[in-house]
Amino acid sequence: MISDGSIYGDSGRARKAHSRRLESLGLDLAPKSDPIISFGPEELKGIVAPHNDALLVTLIVANYDVARIFVDTGSSVNILFKRTLDQMKVEGFEFDPVSTPLSCFIGHAVQTIGQIMLSLYLGTGPHRITKMTCFTVVDSPSLYNGILGRPALADFRAVSSIYHQKLKYPAGNEVGAICGDQKSSRRCYVDEVKVEVKKSQTKVGMIRTEQRMISKKKVQLTSEEEPEMVKIGIQRNVRVAADLNPETKHDLLACLKDNSDVFTGPHKSFKGLVQRSWNTTSIYFLKPDQSNRGKGATYQRLMDRVFSAQVGSNVEVYVDDILVNYKSLTYLIADLRETFVTLRSYGLKLNPQKCTFGVRS
């Protein structure tokens, strides 16, 4: 499920301009006199069954035949990958800048290059129809060349059937159809499984290694603005990303205030034996204090045991640095609450001065 992004621009001015266009043109809510689209058993000829293969089609984009386009009713945008666009060598276009990232794309938010309007053709011969279509361009590795999301499917009024491996759409008074490439779909699935297996083996190997490998490459923040300092309790201030949307920021601050007891207070009066201040950030992490060196292996084993239920899922721990990885803003609050429960159950405290929440890398 690819969410967020925008097909009309992500600035307030762009959204207002789109609203004005709708008002000037008027919205025709009357039902269209489109032909009935249906799928019958006769269309299963040539389909290898049983199957649950993804629907991959070949479409003409800006006069180029582009294969392996994934028809995805769960995508909020149409996507064209940068390497595909580079191979097409389309000239005379400009990107419309878009700062809103895509969520749940490859397990985490992905920043887009921009948007581009290109002609998109469906079908051949008398059933061929064309529309100018907005594609969000992403520089990310993929086995597909593009993704046909809900915006294009709605614009063409197209209906897909994974079972029949077909995409159908109204073409005047008739129905056009595009057959899926089941062989390419299965090949892409096998290749993707191989990649995921390698990733899984590497990840498990690193988790089981006592002396962890820590990348020396600096993690870069993509937020254009510096995180802002906010108050979550008496003399408890933390940094929060400045570019969060108001609703997410409100929910995040409420979560932090509800769990302010997990942060060290002004008097630093603790109970118990295993209690100290821990550095923490969300995606982005700081170097451990100098005083912690020489104790790394001991603390690492401790923290591995404390976060055993979360490591490899939504938390990474490097001695006394904690990364809470959230796949999208939808999971941000839930992941943080789970982490706070874990810290509280072991009596561990966070140093609020070294905490940053809601930033991207």
XYZ file of C-alpha atoms in Angstrom:
361
model
C 0.000 0.000 0.000
C 1.822 3.097 -1.266
C 0.438 6.145 0.492
C 1.078 9.875 0.812
C 2.558 11.685 -2.163
C 0.400 13.948 -4.285
C -0.786 14.031 -7.877
C -1.651 17.727 -7.752
C 1.465 19.101 -6.038
C 2.019 19.299 -2.306
C 1.967 23.040 -1.735
C -1.070 24.917 -0.509
C -1.048 26.982 -3.684
C -1.114 23.856 -5.890
C -4.031 22.342 -3.971
C -5.994 25.592 -4.157
C -5.310 25.824 -7.894
C -6.636 22.286 -8.336
C -9.784 23.152 -6.381
C -10.335 26.223 -8.556
C -9.966 24.109 -11.714
C -12.631 21.726 -10.455
C -14.952 24.609 -9.638
C -14.471 26.250 -13.034
C -15.006 23.040 -14.962
C -17.788 21.775 -12.726
C -17.997 18.236 -11.429
C -20.248 15.990 -13.486
C -21.451 13.481 -10.921
C -23.950 11.892 -13.308
C -23.153 8.243 -14.123
C -21.190 7.711 -17.319
C -22.770 5.762 -20.154
C -19.846 3.384 -20.306
C -20.175 -0.146 -21.656
C -20.424 -2.926 -19.090
C -17.053 -4.403 -18.142
C -17.060 -8.062 -17.204
C -14.707 -11.035 -17.052
C -15.703 -14.520 -18.180
C -14.209 -18.039 -18.102
C -13.339 -17.817 -21.808
C -10.678 -15.233 -20.908
C -8.701 -17.764 -18.876
C -7.295 -19.285 -22.067
C -3.512 -19.284 -21.865
C -3.476 -18.497 -18.125
C -1.404 -20.836 -15.950
C -3.636 -21.659 -12.976
C -3.923 -21.777 -10.050
C -2.010 -18.548 -9.475
C -1.884 -15.283 -7.535
C 0.535 -13.536 -9.883
C 0.726 -9.767 -9.946
C -0.710 -8.044 -13.016
C 2.128 -6.705 -15.176
C 1.332 -5.019 -18.477
C 3.142 -3.297 -21.350
C 1.965 0.248 -22.059
C 3.053 3.061 -24.341
C 4.420 5.988 -22.337
C 5.500 9.086 -24.297
C 5.694 6.944 -27.491
C 7.919 4.322 -25.825
C 6.858 0.720 -25.188
C 7.380 0.214 -21.469
C 7.109 -3.368 -20.208
C 6.736 -4.607 -16.625
C 4.331 -1.914 -15.435
C 2.721 -3.130 -12.231
C -1.035 -2.482 -11.987
C -1.493 -1.597 -8.320
C -4.891 -0.541 -6.967
C -3.218 0.067 -3.600
C -0.944 2.872 -4.853
C -2.001 6.468 -4.261
C 0.199 7.692 -7.144
C 1.419 6.589 -10.563
C 5.138 5.866 -10.437
C 7.877 5.925 -13.047
C 11.333 4.893 -11.901
C 14.231 7.190 -12.761
C 16.238 4.499 -14.526
C 13.227 3.856 -16.789
C 12.913 7.545 -17.583
C 16.655 7.738 -18.290
C 16.421 4.836 -20.747
C 13.476 6.472 -22.507
C 15.580 9.624 -23.103
C 12.522 11.843 -23.102
C 13.477 15.436 -23.862
C 11.861 18.815 -23.352
C 10.185 18.190 -20.000
C 10.514 19.712 -16.567
C 9.999 18.147 -13.174
C 7.422 19.684 -10.895
C 9.068 19.626 -7.448
C 7.339 17.548 -4.773
C 8.591 17.401 -1.192
C 5.981 14.980 0.178
C 7.617 11.521 0.519
C 5.955 8.223 -0.318
C 5.151 5.981 2.637
C 5.193 2.169 2.789
C 7.058 2.086 -0.507
C 10.030 -0.154 0.320
C 9.510 -0.475 4.058
C 10.184 3.182 4.803
C 9.440 6.616 3.443
C 11.029 7.449 0.080
C 11.730 10.963 -1.149
C 10.582 11.628 -4.719
C 12.478 13.459 -7.457
C 9.382 15.237 -8.713
C 6.410 14.825 -11.019
C 6.160 14.759 -14.792
C 3.233 14.807 -17.224
C 3.553 12.236 -20.025
C 1.174 10.799 -22.600
C -0.073 7.337 -21.662
C -1.692 5.008 -24.208
C -3.936 2.066 -23.400
C -4.657 -0.626 -25.982
C -4.067 -0.820 -29.734
C -5.982 -0.160 -32.943
C -9.554 1.154 -32.583
C -9.471 0.517 -28.827
C -6.460 2.754 -28.241
C -7.087 5.728 -25.983
C -4.605 8.245 -24.645
C -4.484 10.712 -21.754
C -1.871 12.990 -20.288
C -0.920 11.293 -17.041
C 0.977 12.543 -14.005
C 3.830 10.257 -12.917
C 5.780 10.575 -9.680
C 9.451 9.873 -10.417
C 11.346 7.818 -7.840
C 15.055 6.982 -7.812
C 14.816 3.573 -6.179
C 15.783 0.036 -7.233
C 12.842 -2.001 -8.512
C 12.127 -5.034 -10.655
C 9.321 -3.026 -12.280
C 9.644 -0.140 -14.718
C 6.613 1.681 -13.397
C 3.453 1.424 -11.318
C -0.031 2.208 -12.577
C -1.827 3.436 -9.471
C -5.321 4.569 -8.562
C -5.084 8.011 -10.245
C -4.531 6.570 -13.749
C -6.963 3.683 -13.232
C -9.650 6.145 -12.182
C -8.831 8.542 -15.030
C -9.137 5.783 -17.649
C -12.022 4.198 -15.692
C -10.101 0.935 -15.980
C -10.872 -2.295 -14.114
C -8.293 -4.971 -13.393
C -8.619 -8.696 -12.690
C -5.602 -10.473 -11.275
C -7.309 -13.848 -11.736
C -7.948 -13.229 -15.442
C -4.631 -11.349 -15.861
C -6.359 -8.523 -17.717
C -6.903 -4.798 -17.548
C -10.122 -3.575 -19.164
C -11.311 -0.056 -19.892
C -14.096 1.708 -21.821
C -13.104 2.745 -25.360
C -16.075 4.645 -26.718
C -19.002 2.253 -26.841
C -16.736 -0.790 -26.659
C -14.391 -2.348 -24.109
C -10.651 -2.467 -24.621
C -8.466 -5.080 -22.950
C -4.771 -5.457 -22.149
C -3.389 -8.881 -21.254
C -0.927 -9.277 -18.429
C 2.516 -10.833 -18.815
C 2.258 -13.765 -16.425
C 5.724 -15.102 -17.267
C 7.402 -11.775 -16.417
C 5.313 -11.528 -13.260
C 6.545 -14.891 -12.007
C 10.132 -14.096 -12.936
C 9.967 -10.807 -11.007
C 8.533 -12.606 -7.973
C 11.326 -15.217 -7.977
C 13.989 -12.514 -8.315
C 12.428 -10.507 -5.484
C 12.381 -13.554 -3.190
C 16.091 -14.116 -3.854
C 16.854 -10.517 -2.906
C 14.784 -10.689 0.284
C 16.409 -13.971 1.337
C 19.861 -12.402 1.006
C 18.739 -9.390 3.031
C 17.254 -11.637 5.724
C 20.385 -13.783 5.985
C 22.574 -10.689 6.288
C 20.328 -9.162 8.937
C 20.121 -12.339 11.039
C 23.868 -12.745 10.809
C 24.449 -9.229 12.113
C 21.985 -9.655 14.977
C 23.667 -12.860 16.125
C 27.151 -11.368 15.928
C 28.267 -10.215 19.370
C 30.593 -7.553 18.005
C 28.179 -5.626 15.814
C 29.202 -3.965 12.584
C 28.354 -0.271 12.781
C 28.420 1.718 9.573
C 30.858 4.638 9.632
C 28.811 6.460 7.018
C 27.113 9.480 8.544
C 23.330 9.369 8.535
C 21.989 12.434 6.737
C 18.737 14.123 7.624
C 16.493 15.012 4.692
C 14.430 17.491 6.668
C 15.076 20.958 5.327
C 14.523 22.622 8.694
C 16.348 22.049 11.956
C 14.354 20.081 14.562
C 12.585 22.347 17.036
C 12.783 22.076 20.817
C 9.473 21.321 22.539
C 8.497 20.929 26.193
C 7.021 17.598 27.299
C 7.262 18.002 31.090
C 8.944 19.894 33.917
C 12.435 20.683 32.632
C 12.019 17.983 30.015
C 12.634 19.255 26.469
C 13.163 17.125 23.354
C 13.709 17.858 19.678
C 10.922 17.195 17.177
C 11.120 17.382 13.381
C 9.909 20.771 12.175
C 8.378 19.477 8.931
C 5.777 17.135 10.436
C 2.195 17.775 9.427
C 0.102 19.402 12.205
C -1.970 16.289 12.940
C 1.060 14.004 13.274
C 2.899 16.583 15.368
C -0.103 16.888 17.715
C -0.293 13.097 18.169
C 3.476 12.832 18.663
C 3.565 15.530 21.359
C 0.629 13.892 23.133
C 2.489 10.568 23.102
C 5.695 12.142 24.456
C 3.830 13.969 27.232
C 1.986 10.779 28.206
C 5.352 9.034 28.538
C 7.377 11.894 30.038
C 8.210 9.654 33.030
C 10.519 7.629 30.749
C 12.776 10.687 30.408
C 15.186 11.859 33.094
C 13.758 14.653 35.248
C 15.372 17.767 36.726
C 16.562 16.073 39.927
C 17.819 12.809 38.364
C 16.650 10.806 41.382
C 16.410 7.129 40.351
C 15.310 3.931 42.019
C 16.803 0.550 41.282
C 20.162 -0.686 40.058
C 20.101 -0.761 36.258
C 19.208 2.871 35.578
C 21.078 5.427 33.514
C 20.480 7.957 30.763
C 20.349 6.560 27.272
C 20.809 8.390 23.998
C 17.932 7.923 21.599
C 16.756 9.278 18.279
C 14.097 8.341 15.655
C 16.097 7.303 12.353
C 18.988 9.499 13.190
C 21.367 8.608 16.072
C 24.246 10.241 17.952
C 27.645 8.892 18.908
C 27.886 7.227 22.348
C 29.340 9.206 25.212
C 33.105 8.862 25.688
C 32.520 7.412 29.164
C 30.719 4.425 27.644
C 33.736 3.121 25.749
C 35.158 -0.086 27.102
C 31.711 -1.095 28.316
C 30.308 -1.572 24.811
C 30.066 -5.358 24.775
C 28.371 -5.463 28.199
C 25.839 -2.775 27.357
C 25.240 -4.295 23.924
C 24.294 -7.666 25.441
C 22.076 -5.889 27.968
C 20.272 -3.866 25.336
C 19.903 -6.859 23.015
C 18.096 -8.657 25.827
C 15.956 -5.640 26.739
C 14.817 -5.065 23.146
C 14.803 -8.715 22.037
C 11.144 -8.446 20.970
C 11.752 -5.344 18.839
C 15.259 -5.696 17.382
C 14.996 -6.569 13.715
C 11.451 -5.226 13.558
C 11.253 -1.558 14.501
C 14.281 -0.946 16.725
C 18.045 -0.983 16.263
C 20.410 -0.678 19.220
C 24.088 0.290 19.152
C 25.353 0.156 22.747
C 23.446 3.160 24.212
C 22.090 4.580 20.965
C 18.534 3.560 20.101
C 16.963 3.922 16.666
C 13.202 3.633 16.446
C 12.567 2.926 12.771
C 9.055 3.726 11.588
C 7.899 2.643 8.133
C 5.519 5.571 7.803
C 3.962 8.275 9.941
C 1.076 5.871 10.488
C 3.373 3.593 12.531
C 5.358 6.354 14.269
C 3.233 6.687 17.403
C 2.634 2.946 17.814
C 6.364 2.145 17.496
C 7.281 4.825 20.035
C 4.659 3.672 22.542
C 5.946 0.093 22.285
C 9.500 1.325 22.894
C 8.451 3.409 25.896
C 6.704 0.389 27.440
C 9.895 -1.639 27.037
C 12.060 1.069 28.625
C 9.629 1.540 31.515
C 9.438 -2.187 32.253
C 13.224 -2.317 32.736
C 13.489 0.988 34.608
C 15.592 2.610 31.883
C 15.552 6.375 31.380
C 16.182 8.530 28.294
C 18.172 11.741 28.314
C 15.719 14.256 26.795
C 18.548 16.546 25.652
C 19.778 13.827 23.306
C 16.439 12.781 21.852
C 15.070 13.675 18.421
C 11.736 12.412 17.122
C 9.997 12.260 13.749
C 12.943 13.051 11.449
C 13.742 11.256 8.180
C 17.044 10.041 6.787
